[in-house]
Structures are given as C-alpha cells and as structure tokens.
Amino acid sequence: MEIEAEVEQSKFKRICVFCGSSQGKKTSYQDAAIQLGKELKSISECSLRSRNPKWVSRNIDLVYGGGSIGLMGLVSQAVHNGGRHVIGVIPKTLMPRELTGVTVGEVKAVADMHQRKAEMAKHSDAFIALPGGYGTLEELLEVIAWAQLGIHDKPVGLLNVDGYYNSLLSFIDKAMEEGFVSPSARHIFVSAPTAEELVKKLEEYVPSHQGVASKSSWEMEQLHYSEAYDISN
C-alpha cells in the first residue's frame, strides 16, 4: 500500500543570513551561499521517524546585510532568482562600498551598524551565519548573546562549510569546559556542514537554555527606547 506523504509549511517566514562581503578563496563557500539561497525555496523531507513521511514546503524570504558583493551578493541573488523577497539592511555610509552593479529586492538604508543589526533581527524568525570575517562573527555572537540574555528565542545556525567554523566551535567548547559558558547555553545555536541539514535543524530547534532575564522583561524595558531598536518581534 502506498503511503501518502504529509506536507507542512515551514515555521519560518524570513531568515536572516550573516555572511562576508568577500567571496572567500574556496569555491565551496560560494557554492554554499547559492545552495542556501535555493534551500529557502524548496520542499524537503523533515522526518523519517514515523511511518508517514513528513515534508516541509519552504517559501522563506531573506533578510541580510544589503550588499551586492561577495557571499552577500550570491545568497541574495539566489533567493531572488527563486522568487522570494529579499530585504537588505545597510548603513548609508557603506552603500558606496557594498552596493555595486544591480541590487535585488528591497534595500533599507539605516543610520549605523547598531540600527542595522536591530533592524535585521526585528524582521527575522531565525539566523544563519555563512563563512565571513570580523563583521559576520560579531553579528553571529551578538544574536547568540541576545538569546543567552533572554532577549529573543529565535534559532541560530552556523553553516560550517568545509570546517570553516571548527576553530570557533572548539573555542566555545573550551569556554564551557573552563566555566565561562554554561552547558545549556552551549546549545543556543546549531551547526551543520550543508544548507539542507542546517535548515532542518533550525526548524526542529527547541530552546533549552534559561535566559538571564525573561523576554517580557526585555520587552517592557524596550518601551522606553525607539521602536527601531526592538529586536524581539
């Protein structure tokens, strides 16, 4: 007897991607950016644990740093080519440097880097870091820290292409061993070597850590500040 597969919609409407404004030396980094863009518009099997196979239909929009160069340009173009909406958030000062040629989707110009990160987080349901440099690392660690503090409970994922983030993962494990990161906080984020595997992990993610303060406490505190800096929605 043929088993009918169950198709569910992804729980994500938009995913924020942090990545480099350079392409990197390996073509595998570029391929991963393109594949991630394609993965946001796909149908993928999500579970083999039951007799009835489950599939997830993804129609996920992209939020990213707004550049048209490097891995940023590749992932945004791939998402746009797949028919999904692209929101790029970029400080006005960086527009001459990071916006070259044809841009895709919607570009939101902001005043500074702080507002950029807050705006990207506000519009996203999850976060993914592709390979990148200082800026990518800073953005990634900040959303992890926000989760640890209880500001948000959105999933965070590392796309560990060719072991690019192995050293970072080792550092975090060392910090846990030395008592600077709690075992539960170690699992705030997930990692995987491919886009398909990573997005599946993000969709299955359930927070297990205890935030320093409740999300509602942070939301009440934010009422005293500009709505532009509200990242908990």
CSV table of C-alpha atoms in Angstrom, one decimal:
chain,number,residue,atom,x,y,z
A,1,MET,CA,0.0,0.0,0.0
A,2,GLU,CA,1.4,3.4,-0.9
A,3,ILE,CA,1.9,5.8,2.0
A,4,GLU,CA,0.8,9.3,1.4
A,5,ALA,CA,3.3,11.9,2.5
A,6,GLU,CA,2.3,14.8,4.7
A,7,VAL,CA,3.4,18.3,3.6
A,8,GLU,CA,3.8,21.1,6.2
A,9,GLN,CA,4.7,24.7,5.8
A,10,SER,CA,8.0,25.9,7.3
A,11,LYS,CA,7.6,27.8,10.5
A,12,PHE,CA,9.9,30.5,9.2
A,13,LYS,CA,8.7,33.4,7.1
A,14,ARG,CA,12.1,35.2,7.0
A,15,ILE,CA,15.6,34.1,7.8
A,16,CYS,CA,18.5,36.5,8.4
A,17,VAL,CA,21.8,35.5,6.9
A,18,PHE,CA,25.1,36.9,8.1
A,19,CYS,CA,28.0,36.5,5.6
A,20,GLY,CA,31.1,38.1,4.1
A,21,SER,CA,31.3,40.9,1.6
A,22,SER,CA,34.1,38.8,0.1
A,23,GLN,CA,33.6,35.5,-1.7
A,24,GLY,CA,36.5,33.7,0.1
A,25,LYS,CA,39.2,31.7,-1.6
A,26,LYS,CA,37.3,28.4,-1.8
A,27,THR,CA,34.6,27.9,-4.4
A,28,SER,CA,32.8,25.7,-1.8
A,29,TYR,CA,32.0,28.9,0.2
A,30,GLN,CA,30.4,30.4,-2.9
A,31,ASP,CA,28.5,27.2,-3.7
A,32,ALA,CA,27.2,27.1,-0.1
A,33,ALA,CA,25.9,30.6,-0.3
A,34,ILE,CA,24.0,29.8,-3.6
A,35,GLN,CA,22.7,26.5,-2.2
A,36,LEU,CA,21.5,28.2,1.0
A,37,GLY,CA,19.6,30.7,-1.2
A,38,LYS,CA,18.0,27.8,-3.1
A,39,GLU,CA,17.1,25.9,0.2
A,40,LEU,CA,14.9,28.8,1.3
A,41,LYS,CA,12.6,27.9,-1.6
A,42,SER,CA,12.3,24.1,-1.5
A,43,ILE,CA,10.4,21.1,-0.4
A,44,SER,CA,12.4,18.9,1.9
A,45,GLU,CA,11.9,15.7,3.9
A,46,CYS,CA,11.9,16.6,7.6
A,47,SER,CA,11.3,13.3,9.4
A,48,LEU,CA,11.8,9.6,8.8
A,49,ARG,CA,10.8,8.6,12.4
A,50,SER,CA,7.2,7.9,11.6
A,51,ARG,CA,5.5,5.6,9.1
A,52,ASN,CA,4.1,8.6,7.3
A,53,PRO,CA,6.9,10.6,5.8
A,54,LYS,CA,6.8,14.4,6.5
A,55,TRP,CA,7.9,17.0,4.1
A,56,VAL,CA,8.4,20.8,4.7
A,57,SER,CA,7.5,23.3,2.0
A,58,ARG,CA,9.7,26.3,2.3
A,59,ASN,CA,8.9,29.7,0.9
A,60,ILE,CA,11.2,31.8,3.1
A,61,ASP,CA,12.3,35.4,2.4
A,62,LEU,CA,15.8,36.6,3.1
A,63,VAL,CA,17.0,39.4,5.4
A,64,TYR,CA,20.7,40.2,5.1
A,65,GLY,CA,23.3,43.0,5.2
A,66,GLY,CA,22.3,44.6,1.9
A,67,GLY,CA,25.5,44.2,-0.1
A,68,SER,CA,25.6,43.1,-3.7
A,69,ILE,CA,29.2,41.8,-3.5
A,70,GLY,CA,30.8,38.7,-2.0
A,71,LEU,CA,28.7,36.0,-0.4
A,72,MET,CA,26.1,38.6,0.3
A,73,GLY,CA,25.5,39.1,-3.3
A,74,LEU,CA,25.5,35.4,-4.1
A,75,VAL,CA,22.9,34.4,-1.5
A,76,SER,CA,20.6,37.4,-2.2
A,77,GLN,CA,20.7,36.7,-6.0
A,78,ALA,CA,19.9,33.0,-5.4
A,79,VAL,CA,16.9,33.8,-3.2
A,80,HIS,CA,15.7,36.5,-5.6
A,81,ASN,CA,16.0,34.0,-8.5
A,82,GLY,CA,13.9,31.6,-6.6
A,83,GLY,CA,11.1,34.1,-6.4
A,84,ARG,CA,11.3,35.0,-2.8
A,85,HIS,CA,11.5,38.5,-1.3
A,86,VAL,CA,14.9,40.0,-0.3
A,87,ILE,CA,15.4,42.7,2.3
A,88,GLY,CA,18.8,44.2,2.5
A,89,VAL,CA,19.6,46.4,5.5
A,90,ILE,CA,22.7,48.6,5.1
A,91,PRO,CA,24.2,51.7,6.7
A,92,LYS,CA,24.2,54.7,4.4
A,93,THR,CA,28.0,55.0,4.8
A,94,LEU,CA,28.6,51.6,3.4
A,95,MET,CA,26.4,51.9,0.4
A,96,PRO,CA,29.1,53.1,-2.0
A,97,ARG,CA,31.4,50.3,-1.0
A,98,GLU,CA,29.0,47.3,-0.7
A,99,LEU,CA,26.4,48.2,-3.3
A,100,THR,CA,27.8,47.8,-6.8
A,101,GLY,CA,26.1,46.8,-10.0
A,102,VAL,CA,22.5,45.6,-9.9
A,103,THR,CA,20.9,45.1,-6.5
A,104,VAL,CA,17.9,42.8,-5.9
A,105,GLY,CA,14.9,43.2,-3.7
A,106,GLU,CA,14.3,45.9,-1.1
A,107,VAL,CA,17.1,48.0,0.3
A,108,LYS,CA,16.6,49.6,3.7
A,109,ALA,CA,19.1,52.3,4.4
A,110,VAL,CA,19.9,52.9,8.1
A,111,ALA,CA,22.0,55.3,10.2
A,112,ASP,CA,24.6,53.0,11.7
A,113,MET,CA,25.7,49.4,12.4
A,114,HIS,CA,23.7,49.2,15.6
A,115,GLN,CA,20.4,50.0,13.8
A,116,ARG,CA,21.4,47.6,11.0
A,117,LYS,CA,21.6,44.7,13.4
A,118,ALA,CA,18.5,45.6,15.3
A,119,GLU,CA,16.5,46.0,12.0
A,120,MET,CA,17.8,42.7,10.6
A,121,ALA,CA,16.8,40.9,13.8
A,122,LYS,CA,13.4,42.5,14.0
A,123,HIS,CA,12.4,41.2,10.6
A,124,SER,CA,13.7,37.7,11.0
A,125,ASP,CA,12.5,34.4,12.5
A,126,ALA,CA,15.9,32.7,12.6
A,127,PHE,CA,19.6,33.5,11.9
A,128,ILE,CA,22.2,31.7,9.8
A,129,ALA,CA,25.9,32.5,9.6
A,130,LEU,CA,27.8,31.6,6.4
A,131,PRO,CA,31.6,32.0,6.3
A,132,GLY,CA,32.7,35.5,6.8
A,133,GLY,CA,35.1,37.8,8.7
A,134,TYR,CA,35.0,40.1,11.7
A,135,GLY,CA,31.6,41.6,10.8
A,136,THR,CA,30.0,38.2,10.4
A,137,LEU,CA,31.5,36.9,13.6
A,138,GLU,CA,30.4,39.9,15.5
A,139,GLU,CA,26.8,39.7,14.2
A,140,LEU,CA,26.6,36.0,15.0
A,141,LEU,CA,28.0,36.3,18.5
A,142,GLU,CA,25.7,39.2,19.3
A,143,VAL,CA,22.5,37.2,18.4
A,144,ILE,CA,23.8,34.3,20.5
A,145,ALA,CA,24.4,36.6,23.4
A,146,TRP,CA,20.9,38.1,23.0
A,147,ALA,CA,19.5,34.6,23.2
A,148,GLN,CA,21.5,33.9,26.3
A,149,LEU,CA,20.2,37.1,27.9
A,150,GLY,CA,16.6,36.1,27.1
A,151,ILE,CA,16.0,39.0,24.6
A,152,HIS,CA,14.9,36.5,21.9
A,153,ASP,CA,14.4,32.8,21.5
A,154,LYS,CA,14.9,32.6,17.7
A,155,PRO,CA,17.0,29.7,16.3
A,156,VAL,CA,20.7,30.4,15.4
A,157,GLY,CA,22.7,28.3,13.0
A,158,LEU,CA,26.3,28.0,11.8
A,159,LEU,CA,26.8,26.8,8.2
A,160,ASN,CA,30.1,25.2,8.8
A,161,VAL,CA,31.3,24.8,5.2
A,162,ASP,CA,34.4,22.7,4.9
A,163,GLY,CA,35.0,23.0,8.7
A,164,TYR,CA,35.4,26.8,8.4
A,165,TYR,CA,34.0,27.3,11.9
A,166,ASN,CA,35.7,24.3,13.6
A,167,SER,CA,38.1,26.6,15.5
A,168,LEU,CA,35.2,28.7,16.8
A,169,LEU,CA,33.3,25.6,17.9
A,170,SER,CA,36.5,24.4,19.7
A,171,PHE,CA,36.8,27.8,21.4
A,172,ILE,CA,33.2,27.7,22.6
A,173,ASP,CA,33.7,24.1,23.9
A,174,LYS,CA,36.8,25.3,25.7
A,175,ALA,CA,34.9,28.2,27.2
A,176,MET,CA,32.3,25.8,28.5
A,177,GLU,CA,35.0,23.5,30.0
A,178,GLU,CA,36.5,26.5,31.8
A,179,GLY,CA,33.2,27.6,33.2
A,180,PHE,CA,32.5,30.7,31.1
A,181,VAL,CA,29.7,29.2,29.0
A,182,SER,CA,27.1,27.0,30.7
A,183,PRO,CA,26.3,23.6,29.1
A,184,SER,CA,22.7,24.7,28.3
A,185,ALA,CA,24.0,27.9,26.7
A,186,ARG,CA,26.4,25.9,24.6
A,187,HIS,CA,23.3,24.6,22.7
A,188,ILE,CA,21.8,28.0,21.9
A,189,PHE,CA,22.9,27.5,18.4
A,190,VAL,CA,23.2,24.6,16.0
A,191,SER,CA,25.7,23.8,13.2
A,192,ALA,CA,25.8,21.7,10.1
A,193,PRO,CA,28.0,21.3,7.0
A,194,THR,CA,25.2,21.8,4.4
A,195,ALA,CA,22.4,24.2,4.0
A,196,GLU,CA,19.8,21.4,3.8
A,197,GLU,CA,20.9,19.9,7.1
A,198,LEU,CA,21.2,23.2,8.8
A,199,VAL,CA,17.7,24.5,7.9
A,200,LYS,CA,16.2,21.2,9.1
A,201,LYS,CA,18.0,21.6,12.5
A,202,LEU,CA,16.7,25.1,12.8
A,203,GLU,CA,13.1,24.0,12.1
A,204,GLU,CA,13.4,21.3,14.8
A,205,TYR,CA,15.2,23.6,17.3
A,206,VAL,CA,13.6,24.0,20.8
A,207,PRO,CA,15.3,26.4,23.3
A,208,SER,CA,16.7,24.5,26.3
A,209,HIS,CA,18.7,27.3,28.0
A,210,GLN,CA,17.4,29.6,30.7
A,211,GLY,CA,17.7,33.3,29.8
A,212,VAL,CA,19.3,35.7,32.2
A,213,ALA,CA,16.0,37.7,32.2
A,214,SER,CA,12.6,36.9,30.8
A,215,LYS,CA,11.7,38.0,27.3
A,216,SER,CA,8.8,40.0,28.7
A,217,SER,CA,11.1,42.0,31.0
A,218,TRP,CA,13.3,43.0,28.0
A,219,GLU,CA,10.1,43.9,26.0
A,220,MET,CA,8.9,46.2,28.8
A,221,GLU,CA,12.4,47.8,29.0
A,222,GLN,CA,12.3,48.4,25.3
A,223,LEU,CA,9.2,50.5,25.6
A,224,HIS,CA,11.4,53.3,26.8
A,225,TYR,CA,13.5,53.3,23.6
A,226,SER,CA,13.0,53.8,19.9
A,227,GLU,CA,10.9,51.2,18.1
A,228,ALA,CA,13.7,50.9,15.6
A,229,TYR,CA,15.8,49.0,18.2
A,230,ASP,CA,13.1,46.5,19.1
A,231,ILE,CA,14.6,43.1,18.1
A,232,SER,CA,12.2,40.8,19.9
A,233,ASN,CA,9.3,40.7,17.4
